[in-house]
PDB file of C-alpha atoms in Angstrom:
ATOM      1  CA  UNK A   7     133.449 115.925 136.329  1.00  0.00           C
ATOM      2  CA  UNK A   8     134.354 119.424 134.787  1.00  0.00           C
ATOM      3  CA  UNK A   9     131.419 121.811 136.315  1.00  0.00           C
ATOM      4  CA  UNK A  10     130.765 124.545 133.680  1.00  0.00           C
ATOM      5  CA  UNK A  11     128.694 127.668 134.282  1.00  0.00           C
ATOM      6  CA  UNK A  12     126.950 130.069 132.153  1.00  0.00           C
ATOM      7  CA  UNK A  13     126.046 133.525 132.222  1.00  0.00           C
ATOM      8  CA  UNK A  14     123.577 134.854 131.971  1.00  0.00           C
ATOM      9  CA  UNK A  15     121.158 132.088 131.054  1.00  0.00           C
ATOM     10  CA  UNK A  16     119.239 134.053 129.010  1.00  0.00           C
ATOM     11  CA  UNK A  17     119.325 137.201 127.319  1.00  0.00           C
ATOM     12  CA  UNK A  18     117.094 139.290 124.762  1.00  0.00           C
ATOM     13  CA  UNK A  19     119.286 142.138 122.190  1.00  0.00           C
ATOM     14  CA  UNK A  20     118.049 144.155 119.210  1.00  0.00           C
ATOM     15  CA  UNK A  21     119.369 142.948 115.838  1.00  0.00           C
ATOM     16  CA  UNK A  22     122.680 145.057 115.547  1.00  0.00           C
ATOM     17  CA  UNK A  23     123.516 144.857 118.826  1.00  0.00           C
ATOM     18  CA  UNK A  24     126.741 143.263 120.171  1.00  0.00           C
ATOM     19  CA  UNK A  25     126.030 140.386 122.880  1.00  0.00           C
ATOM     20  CA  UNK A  26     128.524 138.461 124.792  1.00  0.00           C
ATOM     21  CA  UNK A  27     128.144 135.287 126.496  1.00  0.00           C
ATOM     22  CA  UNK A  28     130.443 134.133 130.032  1.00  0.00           C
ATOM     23  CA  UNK A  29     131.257 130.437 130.363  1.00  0.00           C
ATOM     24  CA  UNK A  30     132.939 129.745 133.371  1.00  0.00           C
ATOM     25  CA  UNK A  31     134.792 125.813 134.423  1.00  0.00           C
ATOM     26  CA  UNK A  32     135.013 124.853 138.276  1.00  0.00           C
ATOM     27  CA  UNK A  33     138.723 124.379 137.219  1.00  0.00           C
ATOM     28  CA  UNK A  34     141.353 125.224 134.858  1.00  0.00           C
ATOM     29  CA  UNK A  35     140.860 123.460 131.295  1.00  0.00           C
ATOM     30  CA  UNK A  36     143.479 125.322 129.369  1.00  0.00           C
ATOM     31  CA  UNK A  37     141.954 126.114 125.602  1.00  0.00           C
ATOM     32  CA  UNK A  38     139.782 122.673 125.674  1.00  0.00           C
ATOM     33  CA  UNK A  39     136.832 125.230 125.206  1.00  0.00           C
ATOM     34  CA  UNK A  40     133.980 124.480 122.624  1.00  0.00           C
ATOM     35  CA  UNK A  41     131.048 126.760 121.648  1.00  0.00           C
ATOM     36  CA  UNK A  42     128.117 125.493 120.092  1.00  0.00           C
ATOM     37  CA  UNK A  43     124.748 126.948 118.900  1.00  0.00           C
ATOM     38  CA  UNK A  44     121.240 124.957 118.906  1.00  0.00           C
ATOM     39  CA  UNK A  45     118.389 126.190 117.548  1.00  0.00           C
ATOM     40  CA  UNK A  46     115.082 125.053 118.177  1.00  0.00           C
ATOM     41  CA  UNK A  47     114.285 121.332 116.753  1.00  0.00           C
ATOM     42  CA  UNK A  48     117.849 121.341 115.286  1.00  0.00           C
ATOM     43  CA  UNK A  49     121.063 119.166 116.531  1.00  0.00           C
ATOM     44  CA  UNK A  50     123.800 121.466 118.254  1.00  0.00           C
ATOM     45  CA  UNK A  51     126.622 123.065 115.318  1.00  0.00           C
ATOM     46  CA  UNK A  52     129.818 123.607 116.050  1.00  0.00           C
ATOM     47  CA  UNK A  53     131.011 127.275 115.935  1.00  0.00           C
ATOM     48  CA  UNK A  54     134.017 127.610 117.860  1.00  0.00           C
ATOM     49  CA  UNK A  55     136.764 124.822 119.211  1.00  0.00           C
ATOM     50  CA  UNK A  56     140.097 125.827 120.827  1.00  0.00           C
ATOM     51  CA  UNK A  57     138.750 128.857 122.814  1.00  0.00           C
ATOM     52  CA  UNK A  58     139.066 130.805 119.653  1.00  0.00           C
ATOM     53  CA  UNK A  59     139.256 128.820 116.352  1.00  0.00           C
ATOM     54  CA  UNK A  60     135.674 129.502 114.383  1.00  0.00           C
ATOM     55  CA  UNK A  61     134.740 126.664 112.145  1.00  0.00           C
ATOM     56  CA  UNK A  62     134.925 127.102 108.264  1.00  0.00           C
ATOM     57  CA  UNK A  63     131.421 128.807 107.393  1.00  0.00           C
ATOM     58  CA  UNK A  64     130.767 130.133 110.812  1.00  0.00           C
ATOM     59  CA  UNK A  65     130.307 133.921 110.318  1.00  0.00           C
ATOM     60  CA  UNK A  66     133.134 135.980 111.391  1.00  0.00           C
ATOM     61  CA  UNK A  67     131.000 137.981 113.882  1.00  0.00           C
ATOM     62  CA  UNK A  68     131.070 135.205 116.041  1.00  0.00           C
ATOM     63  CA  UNK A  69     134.063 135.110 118.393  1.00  0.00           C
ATOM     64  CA  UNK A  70     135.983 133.499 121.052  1.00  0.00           C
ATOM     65  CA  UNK A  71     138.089 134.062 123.808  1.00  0.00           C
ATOM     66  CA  UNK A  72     139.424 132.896 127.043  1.00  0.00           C
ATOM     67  CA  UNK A  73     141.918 130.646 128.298  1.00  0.00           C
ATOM     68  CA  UNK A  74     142.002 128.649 131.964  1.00  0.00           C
ATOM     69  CA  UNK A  75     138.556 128.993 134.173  1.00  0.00           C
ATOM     70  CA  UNK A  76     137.092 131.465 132.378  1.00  0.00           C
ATOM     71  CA  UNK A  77     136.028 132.003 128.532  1.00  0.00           C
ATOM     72  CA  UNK A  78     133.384 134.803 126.424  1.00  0.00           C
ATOM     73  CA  UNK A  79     131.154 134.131 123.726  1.00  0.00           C
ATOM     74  CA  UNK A  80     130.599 137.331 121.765  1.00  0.00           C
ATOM     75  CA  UNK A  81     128.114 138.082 118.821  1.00  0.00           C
ATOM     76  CA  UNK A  82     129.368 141.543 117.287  1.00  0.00           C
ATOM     77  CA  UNK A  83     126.186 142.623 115.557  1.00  0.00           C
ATOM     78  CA  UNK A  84     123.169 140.081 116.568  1.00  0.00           C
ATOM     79  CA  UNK A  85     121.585 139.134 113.199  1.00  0.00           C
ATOM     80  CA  UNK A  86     117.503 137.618 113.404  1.00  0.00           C
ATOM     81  CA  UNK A  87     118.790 134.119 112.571  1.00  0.00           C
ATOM     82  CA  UNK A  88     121.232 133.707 115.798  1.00  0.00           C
ATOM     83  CA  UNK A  89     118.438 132.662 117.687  1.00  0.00           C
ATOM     84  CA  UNK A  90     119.159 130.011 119.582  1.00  0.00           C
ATOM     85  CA  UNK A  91     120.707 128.220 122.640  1.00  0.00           C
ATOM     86  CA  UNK A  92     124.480 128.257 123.258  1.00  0.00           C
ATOM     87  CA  UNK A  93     126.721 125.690 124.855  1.00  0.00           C
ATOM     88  CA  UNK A  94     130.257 125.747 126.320  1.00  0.00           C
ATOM     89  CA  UNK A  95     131.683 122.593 126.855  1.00  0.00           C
ATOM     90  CA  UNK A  96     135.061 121.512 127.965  1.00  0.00           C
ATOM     91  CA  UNK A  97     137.214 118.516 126.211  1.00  0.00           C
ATOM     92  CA  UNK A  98     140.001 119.123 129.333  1.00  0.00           C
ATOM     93  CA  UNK A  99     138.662 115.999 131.047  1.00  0.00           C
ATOM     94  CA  UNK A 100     138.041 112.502 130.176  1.00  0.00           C
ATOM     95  CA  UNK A 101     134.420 112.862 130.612  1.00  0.00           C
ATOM     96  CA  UNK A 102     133.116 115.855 128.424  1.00  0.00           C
ATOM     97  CA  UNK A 103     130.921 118.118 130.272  1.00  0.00           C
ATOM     98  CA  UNK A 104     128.683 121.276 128.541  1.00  0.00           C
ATOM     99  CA  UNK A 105     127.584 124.370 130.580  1.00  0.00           C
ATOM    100  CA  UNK A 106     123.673 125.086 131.242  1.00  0.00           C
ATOM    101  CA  UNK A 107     123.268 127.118 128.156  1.00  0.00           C
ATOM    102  CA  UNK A 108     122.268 130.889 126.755  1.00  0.00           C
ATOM    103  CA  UNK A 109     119.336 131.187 125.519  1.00  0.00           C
ATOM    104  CA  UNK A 110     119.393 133.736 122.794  1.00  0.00           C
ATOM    105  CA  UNK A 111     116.085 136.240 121.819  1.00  0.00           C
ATOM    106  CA  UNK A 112     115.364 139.468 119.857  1.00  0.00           C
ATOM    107  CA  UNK A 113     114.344 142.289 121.726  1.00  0.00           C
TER     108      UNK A 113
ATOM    109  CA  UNK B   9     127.517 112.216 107.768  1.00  0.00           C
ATOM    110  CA  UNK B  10     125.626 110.385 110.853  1.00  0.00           C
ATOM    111  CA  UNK B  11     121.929 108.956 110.572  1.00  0.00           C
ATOM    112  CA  UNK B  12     120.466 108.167 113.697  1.00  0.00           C
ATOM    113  CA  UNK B  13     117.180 105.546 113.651  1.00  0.00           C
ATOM    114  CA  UNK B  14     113.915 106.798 114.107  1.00  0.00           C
ATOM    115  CA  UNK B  15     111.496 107.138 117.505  1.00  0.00           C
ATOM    116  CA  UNK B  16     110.913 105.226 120.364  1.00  0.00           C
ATOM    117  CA  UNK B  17     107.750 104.820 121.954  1.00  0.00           C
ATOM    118  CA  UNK B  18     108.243 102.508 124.533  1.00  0.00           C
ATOM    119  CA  UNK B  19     107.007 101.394 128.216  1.00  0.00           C
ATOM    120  CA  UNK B  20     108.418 101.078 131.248  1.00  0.00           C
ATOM    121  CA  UNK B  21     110.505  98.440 131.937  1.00  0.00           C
ATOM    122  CA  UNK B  22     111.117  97.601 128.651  1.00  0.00           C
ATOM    123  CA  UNK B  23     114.532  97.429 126.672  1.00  0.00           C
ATOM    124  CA  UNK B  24     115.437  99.181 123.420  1.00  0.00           C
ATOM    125  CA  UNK B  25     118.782  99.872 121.049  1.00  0.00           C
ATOM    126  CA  UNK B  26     118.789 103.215 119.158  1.00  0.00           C
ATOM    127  CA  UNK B  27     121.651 103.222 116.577  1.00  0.00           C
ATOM    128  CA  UNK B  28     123.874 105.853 114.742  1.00  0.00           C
ATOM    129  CA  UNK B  29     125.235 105.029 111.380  1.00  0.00           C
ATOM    130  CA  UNK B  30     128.156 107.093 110.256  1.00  0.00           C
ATOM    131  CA  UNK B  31     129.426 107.463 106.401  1.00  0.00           C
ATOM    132  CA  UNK B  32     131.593 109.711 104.158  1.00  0.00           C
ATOM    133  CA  UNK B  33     134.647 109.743 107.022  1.00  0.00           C
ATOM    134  CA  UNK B  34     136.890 107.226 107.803  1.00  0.00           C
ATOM    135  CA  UNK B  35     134.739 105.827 110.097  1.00  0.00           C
ATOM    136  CA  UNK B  36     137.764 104.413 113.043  1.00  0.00           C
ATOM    137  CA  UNK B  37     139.408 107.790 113.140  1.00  0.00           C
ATOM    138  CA  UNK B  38     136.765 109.798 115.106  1.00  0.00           C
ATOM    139  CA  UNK B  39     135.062 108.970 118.452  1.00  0.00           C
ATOM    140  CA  UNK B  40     131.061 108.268 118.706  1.00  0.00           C
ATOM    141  CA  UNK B  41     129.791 110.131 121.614  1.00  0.00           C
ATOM    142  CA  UNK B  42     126.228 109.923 122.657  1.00  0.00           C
ATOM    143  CA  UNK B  43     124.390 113.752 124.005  1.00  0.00           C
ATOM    144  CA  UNK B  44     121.212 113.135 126.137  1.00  0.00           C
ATOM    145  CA  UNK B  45     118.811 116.508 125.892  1.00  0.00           C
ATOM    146  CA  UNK B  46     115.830 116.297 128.057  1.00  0.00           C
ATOM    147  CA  UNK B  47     112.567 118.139 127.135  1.00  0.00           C
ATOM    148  CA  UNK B  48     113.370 121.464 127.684  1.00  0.00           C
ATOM    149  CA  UNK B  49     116.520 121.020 129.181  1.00  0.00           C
ATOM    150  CA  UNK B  50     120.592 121.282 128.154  1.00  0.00           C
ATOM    151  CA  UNK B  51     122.838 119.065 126.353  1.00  0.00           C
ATOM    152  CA  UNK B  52     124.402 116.153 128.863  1.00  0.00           C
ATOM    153  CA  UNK B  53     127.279 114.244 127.395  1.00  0.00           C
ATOM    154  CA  UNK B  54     126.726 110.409 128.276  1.00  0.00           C
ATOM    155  CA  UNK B  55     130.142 109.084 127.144  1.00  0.00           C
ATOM    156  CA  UNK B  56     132.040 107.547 123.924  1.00  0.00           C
ATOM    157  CA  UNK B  57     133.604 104.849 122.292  1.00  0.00           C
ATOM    158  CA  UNK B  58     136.718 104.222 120.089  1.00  0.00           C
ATOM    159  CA  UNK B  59     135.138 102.281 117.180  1.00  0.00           C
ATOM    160  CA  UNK B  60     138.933 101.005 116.240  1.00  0.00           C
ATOM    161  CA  UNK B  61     139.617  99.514 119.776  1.00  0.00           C
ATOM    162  CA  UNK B  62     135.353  99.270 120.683  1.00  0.00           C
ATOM    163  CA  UNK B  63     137.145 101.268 124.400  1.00  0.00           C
ATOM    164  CA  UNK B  64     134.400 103.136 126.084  1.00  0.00           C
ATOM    165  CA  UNK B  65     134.300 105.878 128.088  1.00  0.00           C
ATOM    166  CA  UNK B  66     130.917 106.824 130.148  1.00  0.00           C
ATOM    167  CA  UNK B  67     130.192 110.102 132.488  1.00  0.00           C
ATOM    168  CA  UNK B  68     129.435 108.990 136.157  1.00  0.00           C
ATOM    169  CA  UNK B  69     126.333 110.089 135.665  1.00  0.00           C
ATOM    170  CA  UNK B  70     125.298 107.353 133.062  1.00  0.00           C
ATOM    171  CA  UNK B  71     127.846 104.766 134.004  1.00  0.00           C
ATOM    172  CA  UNK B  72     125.667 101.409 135.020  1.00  0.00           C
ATOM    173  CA  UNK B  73     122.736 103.353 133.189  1.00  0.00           C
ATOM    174  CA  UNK B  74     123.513 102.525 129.594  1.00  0.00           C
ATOM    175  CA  UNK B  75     125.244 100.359 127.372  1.00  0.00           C
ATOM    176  CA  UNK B  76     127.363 102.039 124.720  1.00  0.00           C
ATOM    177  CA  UNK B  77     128.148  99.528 121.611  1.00  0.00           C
ATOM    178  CA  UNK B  78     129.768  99.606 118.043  1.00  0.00           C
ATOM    179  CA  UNK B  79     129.841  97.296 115.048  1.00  0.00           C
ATOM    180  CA  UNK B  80     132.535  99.017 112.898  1.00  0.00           C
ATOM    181  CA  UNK B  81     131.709  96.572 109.977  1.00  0.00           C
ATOM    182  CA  UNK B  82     128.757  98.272 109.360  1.00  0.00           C
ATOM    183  CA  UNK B  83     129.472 101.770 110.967  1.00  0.00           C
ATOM    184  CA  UNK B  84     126.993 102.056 113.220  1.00  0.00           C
ATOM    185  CA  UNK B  85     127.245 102.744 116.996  1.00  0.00           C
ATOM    186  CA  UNK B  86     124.420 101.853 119.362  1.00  0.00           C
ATOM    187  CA  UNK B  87     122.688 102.990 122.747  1.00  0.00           C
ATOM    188  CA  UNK B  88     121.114 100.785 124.687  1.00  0.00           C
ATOM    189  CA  UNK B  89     118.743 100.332 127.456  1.00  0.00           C
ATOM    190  CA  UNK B  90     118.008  97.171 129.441  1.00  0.00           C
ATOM    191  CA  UNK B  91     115.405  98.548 131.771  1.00  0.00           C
ATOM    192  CA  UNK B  92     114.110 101.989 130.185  1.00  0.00           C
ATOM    193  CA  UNK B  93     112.564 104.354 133.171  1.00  0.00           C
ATOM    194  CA  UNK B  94     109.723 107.238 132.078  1.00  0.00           C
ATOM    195  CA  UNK B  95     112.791 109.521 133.289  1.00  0.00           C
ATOM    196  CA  UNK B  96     115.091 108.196 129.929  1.00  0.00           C
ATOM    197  CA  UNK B  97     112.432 110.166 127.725  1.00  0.00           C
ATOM    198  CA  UNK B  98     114.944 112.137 125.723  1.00  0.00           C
ATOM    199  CA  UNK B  99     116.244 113.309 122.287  1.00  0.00           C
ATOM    200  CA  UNK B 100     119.494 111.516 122.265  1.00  0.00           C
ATOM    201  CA  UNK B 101     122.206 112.802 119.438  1.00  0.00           C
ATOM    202  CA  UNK B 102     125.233 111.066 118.294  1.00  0.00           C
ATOM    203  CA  UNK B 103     127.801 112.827 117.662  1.00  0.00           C
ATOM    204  CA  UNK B 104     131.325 112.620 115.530  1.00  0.00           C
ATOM    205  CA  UNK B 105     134.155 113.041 118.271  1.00  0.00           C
ATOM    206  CA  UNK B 106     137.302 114.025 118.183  1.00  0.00           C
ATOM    207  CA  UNK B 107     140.182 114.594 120.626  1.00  0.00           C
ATOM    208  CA  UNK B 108     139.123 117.872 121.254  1.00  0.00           C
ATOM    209  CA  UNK B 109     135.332 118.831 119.644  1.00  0.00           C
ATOM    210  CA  UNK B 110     132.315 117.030 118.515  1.00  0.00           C
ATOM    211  CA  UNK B 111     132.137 118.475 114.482  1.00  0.00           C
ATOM    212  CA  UNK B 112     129.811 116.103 113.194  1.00  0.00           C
ATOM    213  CA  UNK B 113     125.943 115.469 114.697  1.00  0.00           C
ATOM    214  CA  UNK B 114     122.972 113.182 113.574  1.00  0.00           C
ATOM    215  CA  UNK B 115     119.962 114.413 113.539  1.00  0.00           C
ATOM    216  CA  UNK B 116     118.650 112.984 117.062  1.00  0.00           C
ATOM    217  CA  UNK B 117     116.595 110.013 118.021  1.00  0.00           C
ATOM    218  CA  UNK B 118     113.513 110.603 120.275  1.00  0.00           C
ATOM    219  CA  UNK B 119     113.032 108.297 122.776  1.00  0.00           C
ATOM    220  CA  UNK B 120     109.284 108.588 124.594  1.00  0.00           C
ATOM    221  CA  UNK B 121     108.930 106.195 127.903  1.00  0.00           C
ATOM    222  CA  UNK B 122     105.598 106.091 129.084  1.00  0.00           C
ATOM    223  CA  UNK B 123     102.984 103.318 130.842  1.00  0.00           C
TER     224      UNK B 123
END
């Protein structure tokens, strides 16, 4: 399997603020890079595929970037109702694998 | 979309088949993959199958663990359990797959294990 990391696992920003999330893969996986967000009693949601490519609806102050072994999550201006957990997960491989997860608070 | 069947409360030992029935796609293009999240925990990817070809793919993790099943004639892919252990308690999601990304969820299944 793919091992993906996470950093930090959890992190607490006022609303405004910009936040950025680190997703790391044990090796390289190209642009096979997902990002999804899961909030509490909800299935996972799609926001980003390709490294960069945001899904249709997806605010546009959600971004991607990365390419390889290493990859960034970033949230330009945290709004109340990005609370939630995000996921990496690589589609590289076979087997799909999805990082530990972010959990994401306001300060 | 993808409508997943309703809880489990089940014992130890015991078998069960939790089901995901997909609709408004054409239903042999996309992947089923099955996520396991554990109370509390992260989102584990337990492997997929091809409902044109009924090919599977499982995660070493879950290989010889579960049973992953489709009957395309009625769109609906299954998980399944011959032998359920208190350490299978779980929300299990089923998801619309892809080459590349997972766009499409159901809503989850809880499965509870206990004696």
């Amino acid at each position: 399997d793919v091992q993906m990391t996470q950093s930090p696992s959890s992190l607490s920003a006022a609303v405004g603020d910009g936040v950025t999330i680190t997703c790391r893969a044990g090796q390289t996986i190209s642009r096979y890079l997902n990002w999804y967000q899961q909030k509490p009693g909800q299935a996972p949601k799609l926001l980003i595929s390709g490294a960069s490519t945001l899904q249709s609806g997806v605010p546009t102050r959600f971004s991607g970037t990365g390419s390889g072994t290493e990859f960034s999550l970033t949230i330009s201006s945290l709004q109340p109702e990005d609370i939630a957990t995000y996921y990496c997960q690589q589609s590289y491989s076979t087997s799909w694998t999805f990082g530990p997860g972010t959990k994401v608070e306001i300060k | 979309q993808l409508v997943q069947s309703g809880t489990e409360m089940k014992k130890p030992g015991e078998s069960l088949r939790i089901s995901c029935q997909g609709s408004g796609y054409n239903f042999t293009t996309y992947w089923i993959a099955w996520v396991r999240q554990m109370p509390g925990k992260g989102l584990e990817w337990m492997g997929r199958i091809d409902p044109s070809e009924s090919y599977v793919n499982y995660s070493p993790s879950f290989q010889g663990h579960v049973t992953i099943s489709i009957d395309k004639s009625i769109r609906t892919a299954y998980l399944q359990w011959s032998s359920l252990k208190a350490s299978d308690t779980a929300m299990y999601f089923c998801a619309r797959q892809s080459a590349t990304q997972a766009s499409l969820w159901g809503q989850g299944t809880l499965v509870s294990v206990s004696s």
